[in-house]
């Protein structure tokens, strides 16, 4: 900004500027961080404004376009942001909304604005953190445009001419600022799609179109069935107990409740929850309210209907195979937790509990045949739980004379301090052999796995526990098994024997597959290990490069690195070794490249966005290869490099 312009600014304008400078100074305070999550948060904020216009009953369609230059355009067909001059500021409303941090409040009196995020400050925050922002408004039969850069007006509001016949709405284009986010981050189509799909289910009847100009693809997200369809969608890949999902809806005082349910023949519980359309990955009062009322409604019905037997299903038994989406709309949501993913409002719990108990009881009365099928499935789950408990006892008592029942093929480390102990889970016996000889046995343990481990997503706990590879992992890790949604946790982090559990697989398709299976296993049965940041993926090199007569081998981790290295040596003779698998490296090479803490590269597996991860893991359940492959490609995004 030039000095001349500054001089003309009055006191309120300077305060305004300070506001947006504050956003640029401390972006994390507003968007959580400046990594990929924060970057995509900008999209969610503008989308939220368009969605609010739909919730208010004025917009029916939202188009999101990923432009070739990396910018994003979001357009709705609502009323259009007001453009008239605001008396106090003497500026068009649209300018105030995009440049004043708390301008949203003025527009909130209509009280429809329940959606989450930044409550109307979103527009100015996005503007502050964008290299450019263009807002076009179609209103009063006219087409207006205003442009900004890094929060400041660059082109004042202009009337461009008449709007095309009948066109109304708001179109916002912005590019997140590389000064804030760096040069590497980009909008990821997959993340945009996950949110658009979510919104299409949460706002039944709203049409969301996604245009990907980079990959030349268009997709329409539209559903009349709301959260009930969402529950069914999320159950994808599992056979359903019945076809028509259950919708439980109601309003208790100011809290709106929407719950969708469908029972599958599978074993995992799949709950997704939202407060004001914000995913609540850690659940909260609304989810607890749901579980209590759901269990009480079914058990009460079963007693009345004479279905109950001695072994009464627990809440977890009843949740087995359930796919549910719980969505509440609440005037003043309170969130807690590291990722603010947990809803705290007690009134949300009360409201969900009341609506679910009443409406589900009615549904059970009206559908006795299905009610019986649901209850019988839970009874089988209760029996399986009993059987699993016995199986666990069996695992524990299997080998009373051997030290702590550790599996025979585990080469354990000497240290008993979990903080320094590392467990390498290695693909195949031959790599396992090299790893055993190459390791530092003081703190590194090796567990070779033979072939592919069981697909636990399909199997369920009982079957999983019969699998030799699963049992070996459970025994080696030492903290039990459980923690899968809907199952009582028998997992205790305090018993964990290693604080680094490192998955070491080949850098090929089979390796990726095994890694995926292992990740699914940890996600479903030992999630706290991921949450605590104890799970890692090793990065073995792809190439060894020897230049001239040197004995020194340079290890390279991808094709890019190889190209770069080759370019740097220009005309000397060289020799390239391509490692097809871990087994091709000898013990010394494996130690040097992949295991030595001083030289190796480990990727930490992160579950920051648990709802996103759950979605991906859902994709993995299906028998389709494609989503699985996409997951493997996406997987790198959960990981942070640690050297
Ligand atoms: C692609 C983004 O922002 N649409 C949009 C926003 C608004 C209105 C209409 C609107 C609201 C009201 C009256 C009102 C507004 N948002 C804000 C704030 N799409 C998009 N469409 N007239 C028009 O609330 O009474 C203020 S107006 F502050 F939330 F950003």
XYZ file of C-alpha atoms and ligand atoms in Angstrom:
673
model
C 0.000 0.000 0.000
C 1.371 3.406 -0.914
C 1.990 6.104 1.669
C -0.472 8.396 -0.058
C -3.296 5.930 0.365
C -2.385 5.356 4.011
C -2.589 9.061 4.691
C -6.160 9.149 3.469
C -7.323 6.344 5.656
C -9.417 7.309 8.619
C -9.120 5.675 12.022
C -11.688 2.957 11.378
C -10.001 1.947 8.148
C -6.713 1.583 9.949
C -8.383 -0.616 12.542
C -9.773 -2.689 9.698
C -6.384 -3.088 8.110
C -4.960 -4.118 11.438
C -7.657 -6.758 11.596
C -6.695 -8.372 8.325
C -2.986 -7.888 8.998
C -3.632 -9.812 12.168
C -5.046 -12.637 10.078
C -1.945 -12.653 7.868
C 0.272 -12.462 10.915
C -1.400 -15.352 12.739
C -3.247 -17.378 10.113
C -3.306 -20.454 12.327
C -5.610 -18.677 14.777
C -8.213 -18.395 12.050
C -7.747 -21.453 9.883
C -5.952 -23.863 12.182
C -2.639 -23.903 10.309
C -0.956 -23.237 6.997
C -0.574 -26.819 5.824
C -2.955 -28.647 3.501
C -5.799 -28.563 6.051
C -5.587 -24.798 6.419
C -5.315 -24.350 2.676
C -8.512 -26.298 2.124
C -10.165 -24.470 4.985
C -10.359 -21.422 2.717
C -12.488 -23.418 0.308
C -14.761 -24.561 3.121
C -15.318 -20.986 4.315
C -16.483 -19.656 0.964
C -18.491 -22.809 0.338
C -20.136 -22.308 3.755
C -21.299 -18.837 2.751
C -22.894 -20.259 -0.380
C -24.422 -23.130 1.627
C -25.868 -20.668 4.139
C -27.598 -18.946 1.273
C -29.081 -22.337 0.314
C -30.124 -23.073 3.909
C -31.815 -19.688 3.983
C -33.896 -20.919 1.076
C -32.477 -18.657 -1.631
C -29.933 -20.810 -3.481
C -30.466 -24.251 -5.017
C -27.169 -24.836 -6.758
C -23.474 -24.311 -6.088
C -20.770 -24.757 -8.693
C -17.168 -25.211 -7.606
C -14.529 -24.925 -10.307
C -10.894 -25.878 -9.872
C -9.251 -23.567 -12.395
C -6.176 -24.362 -14.435
C -4.135 -21.689 -12.637
C -4.852 -23.415 -9.312
C -7.415 -20.852 -8.183
C -10.887 -21.887 -7.107
C -14.232 -20.434 -8.151
C -17.379 -20.971 -6.095
C -20.677 -19.740 -7.412
C -24.192 -19.882 -6.002
C -27.551 -18.852 -7.435
C -28.778 -17.026 -4.336
C -29.625 -13.389 -3.770
C -26.128 -12.100 -4.423
C -24.127 -10.360 -1.711
C -25.594 -6.874 -1.174
C -23.722 -4.121 -3.040
C -25.400 -0.993 -1.684
C -23.387 1.586 0.214
C -23.387 1.026 3.942
C -24.146 4.284 5.732
C -21.533 3.980 8.467
C -18.606 2.843 6.335
C -19.629 4.656 3.144
C -18.581 1.574 1.228
C -20.462 -1.120 -0.667
C -21.596 -3.955 1.625
C -19.661 -6.545 -0.404
C -16.431 -4.614 0.167
C -17.089 -4.384 3.902
C -17.900 -8.102 4.104
C -14.620 -8.981 2.405
C -12.386 -6.511 4.249
C -13.749 -6.194 7.776
C -13.013 -9.054 10.096
C -16.327 -9.037 11.930
C -18.612 -7.815 9.219
C -20.495 -11.081 9.182
C -22.195 -10.348 12.483
C -24.288 -7.605 10.961
C -25.837 -10.047 8.598
C -26.465 -12.712 11.117
C -29.607 -11.273 12.608
C -31.693 -13.377 10.267
C -30.570 -16.207 12.608
C -30.593 -18.802 9.871
C -26.862 -18.727 9.945
C -26.178 -21.937 11.765
C -23.276 -23.172 9.725
C -19.990 -23.362 11.439
C -16.566 -22.054 10.823
C -15.972 -18.429 11.293
C -19.506 -17.057 11.470
C -19.323 -14.588 8.653
C -15.702 -13.581 9.178
C -14.823 -16.320 6.678
C -15.026 -14.056 3.661
C -12.527 -11.519 5.023
C -10.190 -14.232 6.326
C -10.106 -15.927 2.925
C -9.493 -12.562 1.307
C -6.671 -11.701 3.729
C -4.929 -15.001 2.966
C -5.389 -14.954 -0.808
C -3.059 -13.576 -3.433
C -6.169 -12.427 -5.249
C -9.893 -12.540 -4.673
C -12.529 -11.607 -7.221
C -16.157 -11.311 -6.136
C -18.851 -11.059 -8.780
C -22.428 -10.347 -7.827
C -25.513 -10.829 -9.985
C -28.225 -8.806 -8.331
C -30.867 -6.250 -9.276
C -30.513 -7.513 -12.858
C -26.926 -6.236 -12.898
C -23.466 -7.741 -12.951
C -20.983 -6.271 -10.436
C -17.339 -7.032 -9.740
C -14.820 -6.119 -7.058
C -11.232 -7.343 -6.722
C -8.791 -7.675 -3.850
C -5.285 -8.775 -3.161
C -4.102 -9.924 0.280
C -7.130 -8.281 1.851
C -6.906 -4.939 0.087
C -9.135 -3.605 -2.649
C -7.337 -3.521 -6.004
C -10.382 -2.830 -8.196
C -13.273 -1.048 -6.463
C -16.788 -2.264 -7.038
C -17.822 -1.746 -10.635
C -21.101 -2.271 -12.398
C -20.148 -4.225 -15.512
C -23.542 -4.146 -17.208
C -26.767 -6.110 -17.118
C -26.794 -9.612 -15.670
C -27.705 -12.383 -18.106
C -31.480 -12.927 -18.183
C -32.743 -14.156 -14.798
C -29.252 -14.694 -13.380
C -28.750 -14.078 -9.660
C -26.084 -15.037 -7.211
C -22.496 -14.698 -6.065
C -19.323 -15.928 -7.731
C -16.059 -15.863 -5.780
C -12.654 -16.693 -7.266
C -9.533 -16.803 -5.109
C -5.994 -18.121 -5.030
C -4.438 -18.835 -1.615
C -1.349 -16.716 -1.093
C 1.985 -18.515 -1.534
C 3.498 -15.993 0.905
C 1.330 -17.649 3.549
C 1.105 -21.237 2.329
C 4.340 -21.656 0.372
C 4.639 -22.719 -3.235
C 3.923 -26.418 -2.892
C 0.323 -26.555 -1.678
C -2.494 -26.894 -4.170
C -6.189 -27.613 -4.022
C -6.674 -31.362 -4.108
C -9.682 -32.509 -6.088
C -10.195 -35.437 -3.701
C -10.534 -33.176 -0.650
C -12.879 -30.814 -2.455
C -14.996 -33.773 -3.528
C -15.203 -35.220 -0.026
C -16.580 -31.947 1.332
C -18.952 -31.357 -1.595
C -20.337 -34.847 -1.204
C -20.717 -34.353 2.533
C -22.626 -31.098 2.017
C -24.855 -32.658 -0.667
C -26.005 -35.217 1.888
C -26.270 -32.787 4.771
C -28.384 -30.315 2.790
C -30.879 -32.590 1.058
C -31.883 -31.299 -2.357
C -28.936 -28.904 -2.809
C -27.118 -29.527 -6.068
C -23.337 -29.205 -5.919
C -21.414 -29.333 -9.156
C -17.666 -29.874 -9.260
C -15.754 -28.835 -12.369
C -12.157 -29.876 -12.463
C -10.580 -27.862 -15.279
C -7.180 -29.404 -14.583
C -8.322 -32.988 -15.168
C -11.237 -31.989 -17.421
C -13.854 -33.689 -15.272
C -17.252 -32.738 -14.004
C -19.203 -34.359 -11.216
C -22.618 -33.607 -9.727
C -23.364 -34.219 -6.053
C -27.070 -34.227 -5.408
C -29.253 -36.201 -3.073
C -32.848 -35.941 -1.942
C -32.412 -38.434 0.868
C -30.212 -36.373 3.192
C -28.425 -38.077 6.080
C -30.308 -41.350 5.480
C -28.748 -41.591 2.014
C -25.445 -40.542 3.551
C -25.571 -43.453 5.993
C -26.268 -45.771 3.077
C -23.472 -44.255 1.013
C -21.025 -44.709 3.865
C -22.060 -48.363 4.186
C -20.958 -48.871 0.612
C -19.324 -52.197 -0.013
C -21.224 -53.955 2.772
C -24.347 -55.964 2.185
C -27.357 -54.283 3.791
C -29.804 -55.909 6.191
C -32.607 -53.946 4.491
C -32.724 -51.540 1.613
C -34.406 -48.365 2.833
C -32.283 -46.424 5.318
C -33.974 -45.022 8.438
C -34.380 -41.270 8.865
C -34.957 -39.898 12.377
C -35.682 -36.188 12.471
C -36.896 -33.706 15.010
C -36.377 -30.392 16.726
C -35.948 -29.971 20.472
C -36.049 -26.312 21.390
C -33.347 -24.633 19.320
C -31.577 -27.875 18.358
C -32.358 -29.504 15.027
C -31.638 -33.246 14.852
C -31.144 -35.345 11.709
C -30.052 -38.944 12.058
C -29.683 -41.478 9.245
C -29.198 -45.195 9.917
C -28.738 -48.378 8.008
C -27.717 -51.814 9.250
C -25.222 -53.870 7.276
C -24.186 -57.479 7.551
C -20.650 -56.291 8.343
C -18.975 -55.977 11.711
C -17.573 -52.525 12.060
C -19.627 -49.618 13.308
C -19.402 -46.652 11.069
C -20.535 -43.437 12.736
C -20.137 -39.990 11.250
C -21.235 -36.901 13.105
C -21.634 -33.228 12.321
C -22.520 -30.097 14.200
C -23.698 -27.284 11.954
C -22.294 -29.294 9.068
C -18.805 -29.304 10.581
C -17.465 -32.841 10.882
C -16.976 -33.773 14.535
C -14.355 -36.477 14.178
C -14.105 -36.980 17.935
C -17.850 -37.197 18.438
C -19.181 -35.464 21.541
C -22.522 -34.974 23.272
C -24.600 -35.630 20.151
C -22.873 -38.969 19.532
C -23.138 -40.055 23.186
C -26.800 -39.052 23.163
C -27.282 -41.133 20.066
C -25.598 -44.254 21.433
C -27.529 -44.183 24.695
C -30.927 -43.674 23.070
C -30.234 -46.157 20.277
C -29.258 -48.919 22.741
C -32.158 -48.159 25.070
C -34.732 -48.042 22.256
C -33.702 -51.422 20.830
C -33.260 -53.246 24.126
C -36.579 -51.909 25.453
C -38.331 -52.961 22.267
C -36.714 -56.427 22.374
C -37.889 -57.011 25.953
C -41.426 -55.949 25.082
C -41.448 -58.054 21.925
C -40.152 -61.108 23.775
C -36.917 -61.295 21.775
C -34.514 -60.786 24.688
C -32.473 -63.712 26.016
C -29.968 -64.138 28.842
C -27.040 -62.493 27.139
C -28.257 -58.945 26.536
C -26.441 -57.128 23.726
C -24.326 -54.215 24.905
C -24.290 -50.878 23.113
C -21.257 -52.055 21.178
C -22.980 -55.268 20.112
C -25.892 -53.238 18.809
C -23.551 -50.909 16.955
C -21.878 -53.734 15.027
C -22.626 -53.365 11.345
C -24.371 -50.033 11.856
C -23.736 -47.118 9.554
C -25.084 -43.913 11.071
C -24.845 -40.221 10.361
C -25.725 -37.857 13.177
C -26.179 -34.220 12.284
C -27.228 -31.450 14.646
C -27.922 -27.792 14.008
C -27.364 -25.718 17.083
C -27.242 -21.941 17.671
C -23.968 -21.724 19.598
C -21.822 -24.782 19.098
C -18.900 -25.311 21.486
C -16.018 -27.453 20.304
C -13.139 -29.016 22.116
C -10.043 -31.024 21.449
C -6.833 -30.605 19.505
C -8.604 -30.496 16.197
C -11.771 -28.992 17.664
C -13.517 -32.133 16.555
C -15.640 -32.762 19.634
C -19.000 -31.167 20.396
C -19.551 -30.115 24.006
C -23.074 -28.654 24.182
C -25.151 -30.733 26.628
C -28.415 -29.618 24.959
C -27.280 -31.378 21.767
C -27.036 -34.677 23.676
C -30.472 -34.252 25.209
C -32.045 -33.352 21.875
C -30.485 -36.232 19.923
C -31.337 -38.686 22.671
C -35.000 -37.591 22.764
C -35.482 -37.623 18.991
C -33.667 -40.945 18.464
C -35.462 -42.740 21.307
C -38.918 -41.591 20.231
C -38.533 -41.952 16.495
C -36.555 -45.184 16.552
C -39.056 -46.795 18.971
C -41.824 -45.875 16.536
C -39.877 -47.304 13.625
C -39.225 -50.589 15.464
C -42.937 -50.932 16.294
C -43.818 -50.366 12.660
C -41.158 -52.719 11.262
C -41.219 -55.801 13.521
C -39.601 -58.094 10.958
C -36.595 -55.795 10.487
C -36.453 -55.078 14.216
C -36.084 -58.800 14.822
C -33.308 -59.104 12.232
C -31.423 -56.179 13.794
C -31.759 -57.601 17.276
C -30.712 -61.091 16.246
C -27.613 -59.705 14.605
C -26.740 -57.926 17.872
C -27.314 -61.172 19.751
C -24.849 -62.888 17.454
C -22.419 -60.033 18.111
C -22.842 -60.583 21.853
C -22.057 -64.263 21.382
C -19.056 -63.412 19.205
C -17.836 -60.994 21.859
C -17.966 -63.799 24.380
C -16.104 -66.032 21.942
C -13.530 -63.307 21.280
C -12.975 -62.880 24.998
C -12.319 -66.597 25.229
C -10.005 -66.440 22.199
C -8.015 -63.670 23.840
C -7.681 -65.694 26.989
C -6.426 -68.462 24.763
C -3.806 -66.228 23.141
C -2.686 -65.119 26.571
C -2.513 -68.584 28.015
C -1.163 -70.262 24.873
C 2.455 -70.480 25.925
C 2.764 -69.908 29.643
C 6.417 -70.927 29.763
C 7.720 -68.664 27.009
C 8.605 -65.134 27.938
C 5.375 -63.149 27.852
C 3.940 -65.247 25.036
C 5.996 -63.468 22.406
C 5.634 -64.986 18.950
C 8.457 -67.253 17.857
C 9.409 -65.304 14.765
C 9.822 -62.015 16.621
C 13.455 -61.038 17.026
C 12.967 -58.831 20.050
C 15.264 -56.036 21.171
C 17.164 -55.901 24.434
C 15.645 -52.681 25.699
C 12.450 -52.910 27.695
C 11.903 -49.171 27.560
C 9.067 -48.549 25.088
C 10.215 -44.952 24.580
C 13.390 -46.113 22.841
C 12.241 -49.475 21.491
C 11.319 -49.854 17.834
C 9.416 -52.635 16.105
C 9.929 -53.191 12.386
C 7.082 -55.082 10.775
C 8.766 -56.475 7.691
C 7.293 -57.916 4.525
C 8.568 -61.377 3.824
C 11.033 -63.760 5.425
C 14.025 -62.845 3.277
C 13.852 -59.133 4.068
C 13.107 -60.170 7.629
C 16.391 -62.091 7.646
C 18.413 -59.098 6.377
C 16.693 -56.842 8.878
C 17.475 -59.218 11.731
C 21.185 -59.243 10.883
C 21.376 -55.558 10.024
C 19.532 -54.094 13.014
C 20.837 -52.593 16.220
C 19.531 -55.279 18.532
C 19.776 -53.054 21.566
C 16.582 -51.201 20.608
C 15.321 -52.617 17.309
C 12.977 -55.596 17.110
C 11.994 -57.354 13.882
C 8.724 -59.109 13.132
C 8.669 -60.670 9.659
C 5.220 -61.219 8.182
C 4.715 -63.983 5.698
C 2.721 -63.037 2.616
C -0.372 -60.929 2.867
C -2.126 -60.332 6.116
C -5.820 -60.828 6.472
C -8.136 -58.069 5.285
C -9.482 -57.181 8.712
C -11.998 -54.741 7.288
C -13.972 -57.681 5.989
C -13.208 -60.158 8.723
C -14.287 -58.850 12.094
C -12.505 -59.319 15.397
C -13.201 -62.974 15.941
C -11.803 -64.060 12.615
C -8.947 -61.575 12.817
C -7.831 -63.159 16.063
C -7.573 -66.553 14.405
C -5.133 -65.212 11.820
C -1.533 -66.114 12.690
C -0.040 -62.842 11.419
C -2.570 -60.776 13.372
C -1.929 -62.786 16.519
C 1.801 -62.343 16.123
C 1.399 -58.574 15.814
C -0.972 -58.367 18.779
C 1.363 -60.395 20.943
C 4.509 -58.499 19.871
C 2.952 -55.078 20.362
C 1.698 -56.209 23.732
C -1.174 -53.778 24.306
C -4.100 -56.019 23.385
C -6.602 -55.466 20.627
C -9.792 -53.481 20.366
C -10.606 -49.832 20.003
C -12.427 -50.504 16.764
C -15.579 -48.373 16.616
C -18.438 -50.121 18.171
C -16.339 -52.614 20.051
C -15.381 -52.443 23.631
C -11.735 -51.452 23.797
C -9.350 -54.019 25.135
C -6.427 -52.007 24.032
C -4.162 -50.397 26.568
C -1.499 -47.964 25.359
C 0.339 -48.304 28.658
C 1.230 -51.878 27.784
C 2.637 -50.882 24.418
C 6.138 -52.362 24.067
C 7.403 -50.005 21.341
C 6.833 -46.297 20.729
C 7.947 -46.616 17.151
C 6.170 -49.230 15.090
C 7.598 -49.124 11.618
C 5.960 -50.740 8.635
C 8.690 -51.799 6.218
C 7.386 -53.000 2.866
C 8.709 -53.091 -0.681
C 8.319 -50.044 -2.877
C 6.108 -51.926 -5.335
C 2.406 -52.654 -5.767
C 2.432 -55.705 -3.494
C 4.247 -53.699 -0.861
C 1.660 -50.938 -1.096
C -1.101 -53.471 -0.731
C 0.410 -54.992 2.376
C 1.005 -51.524 3.791
C -2.642 -50.664 3.156
C -3.825 -53.810 4.890
C -1.592 -53.063 7.845
C -2.805 -49.464 8.037
C -6.392 -50.687 7.985
C -5.546 -53.104 10.767
C -4.011 -50.388 12.924
C -6.825 -47.972 12.117
C -9.525 -50.439 13.076
C -7.971 -52.234 16.013
C -5.157 -50.122 17.433
C -6.135 -46.594 16.495
C -4.542 -45.003 19.594
C -1.159 -46.000 18.157
C -1.822 -43.771 15.154
C -3.336 -41.027 17.288
C -0.249 -41.015 19.495
C 2.018 -40.759 16.458
C 3.660 -44.131 17.112
C 3.078 -45.585 13.654
C 5.612 -45.023 10.874
C 6.333 -46.158 7.370
C 9.938 -46.871 6.384
C 11.257 -45.466 3.118
C 13.641 -47.895 1.474
C 15.596 -46.447 -1.460
C 14.792 -47.409 -5.037
C 18.269 -46.994 -6.468
C 21.908 -47.270 -5.544
C 24.268 -45.145 -7.639
C 28.013 -45.690 -7.798
C 30.075 -43.105 -9.672
C 33.445 -43.852 -11.265
C 35.679 -46.118 -9.225
C 34.288 -44.910 -5.915
C 33.160 -47.557 -3.446
C 30.641 -45.104 -2.059
C 27.049 -45.869 -3.011
C 24.614 -43.009 -3.144
C 21.071 -44.109 -2.260
C 18.139 -42.498 -4.072
C 14.515 -42.694 -3.047
C 12.677 -41.890 -6.263
C 13.061 -41.352 -10.001
C 13.265 -37.604 -9.556
C 16.253 -37.927 -7.246
C 17.937 -40.330 -9.666
C 17.481 -37.914 -12.551
C 18.918 -35.091 -10.496
C 21.907 -37.140 -9.376
C 22.639 -38.279 -12.936
C 22.460 -34.703 -14.179
C 25.043 -33.670 -11.591
C 27.668 -36.257 -12.546
C 27.311 -35.214 -16.448
C 30.238 -37.665 -18.252
C 31.789 -39.939 -15.596
C 31.082 -43.684 -15.822
C 28.492 -44.884 -13.336
C 26.575 -47.913 -12.263
C 22.946 -47.988 -11.170
C 21.456 -50.696 -9.034
C 17.691 -50.854 -8.838
C 16.353 -52.442 -5.674
C 13.272 -54.366 -6.622
C 12.540 -55.273 -3.058
C 13.896 -55.089 0.446
C 15.066 -58.664 0.061
C 17.599 -57.573 -2.565
C 19.465 -55.456 -0.075
C 21.982 -57.112 2.142
C 21.906 -56.545 5.873
C 24.417 -53.711 5.748
C 22.580 -51.890 2.957
C 19.256 -52.218 4.755
C 20.784 -50.792 7.930
C 22.482 -47.907 6.104
C 19.475 -46.865 4.075
C 16.353 -47.746 5.966
C 17.008 -48.603 9.578
C 19.838 -46.473 10.928
C 18.134 -43.645 12.880
C 20.900 -41.285 11.791
C 20.346 -41.782 8.083
C 16.913 -43.229 7.433
C 13.776 -41.386 6.351
C 10.621 -42.371 8.195
C 7.142 -41.156 7.459
C 4.879 -40.674 10.409
C 1.321 -41.829 9.781
C -1.058 -39.048 10.819
C -4.789 -39.097 11.331
C -5.405 -35.395 11.644
C -8.507 -35.389 9.609
C -10.097 -38.549 10.916
C -13.289 -38.139 8.986
C -11.329 -37.871 5.761
C -9.302 -40.899 6.709
C -12.425 -42.855 7.618
C -13.809 -42.027 4.210
C -10.680 -43.375 2.592
C -10.775 -46.483 4.725
C -14.390 -46.917 3.722
C -13.306 -46.858 0.106
C -10.904 -49.617 0.950
C -13.672 -51.886 2.175
C -15.162 -52.308 -1.244
C -13.887 -54.915 -3.625
C -13.088 -52.182 -6.146
C -9.396 -51.874 -6.874
C -9.577 -48.265 -8.041
C -10.387 -46.528 -4.715
C -7.721 -48.636 -3.087
C -5.179 -47.497 -5.661
C -6.287 -43.890 -5.170
C -5.793 -44.341 -1.460
C -2.271 -45.561 -1.940
C -1.506 -42.500 -4.037
C -3.213 -40.214 -1.529
C -1.597 -41.898 1.398
C 1.523 -39.788 1.238
C -0.590 -36.825 2.330
C -1.104 -38.234 5.802
C 2.527 -38.572 6.235
C 5.087 -36.098 7.393
C 8.712 -36.594 6.702
C 10.897 -37.137 9.674
C 14.595 -37.686 9.332
C -19.756 -18.193 -3.272
C -20.035 -17.530 -1.983
O -21.138 -15.634 -0.296
N -23.215 -16.017 -1.149
C -23.984 -15.152 -0.438
C -23.544 -14.484 0.694
C -24.403 -13.589 1.334
C -25.713 -13.417 0.846
C -26.084 -14.124 -0.281
C -26.725 -12.548 1.448
C -27.008 -12.631 2.757
C -27.989 -11.808 3.281
C -28.669 -10.932 2.469
C -28.306 -11.864 4.728
C -23.835 -12.903 2.478
N -22.873 -13.411 3.252
C -22.463 -12.564 4.203
C -21.394 -12.954 5.134
N -21.399 -17.164 -1.883
C -21.882 -16.232 -1.051
N -25.231 -14.957 -0.886
N -28.394 -10.881 1.171
C -27.446 -11.675 0.648
O -27.621 -12.593 5.435
O -29.249 -11.179 5.152
C -23.066 -11.380 4.208
S -24.175 -11.357 2.970
F -21.159 -11.962 5.976
F -21.735 -14.012 5.810
F -20.303 -13.213 4.490
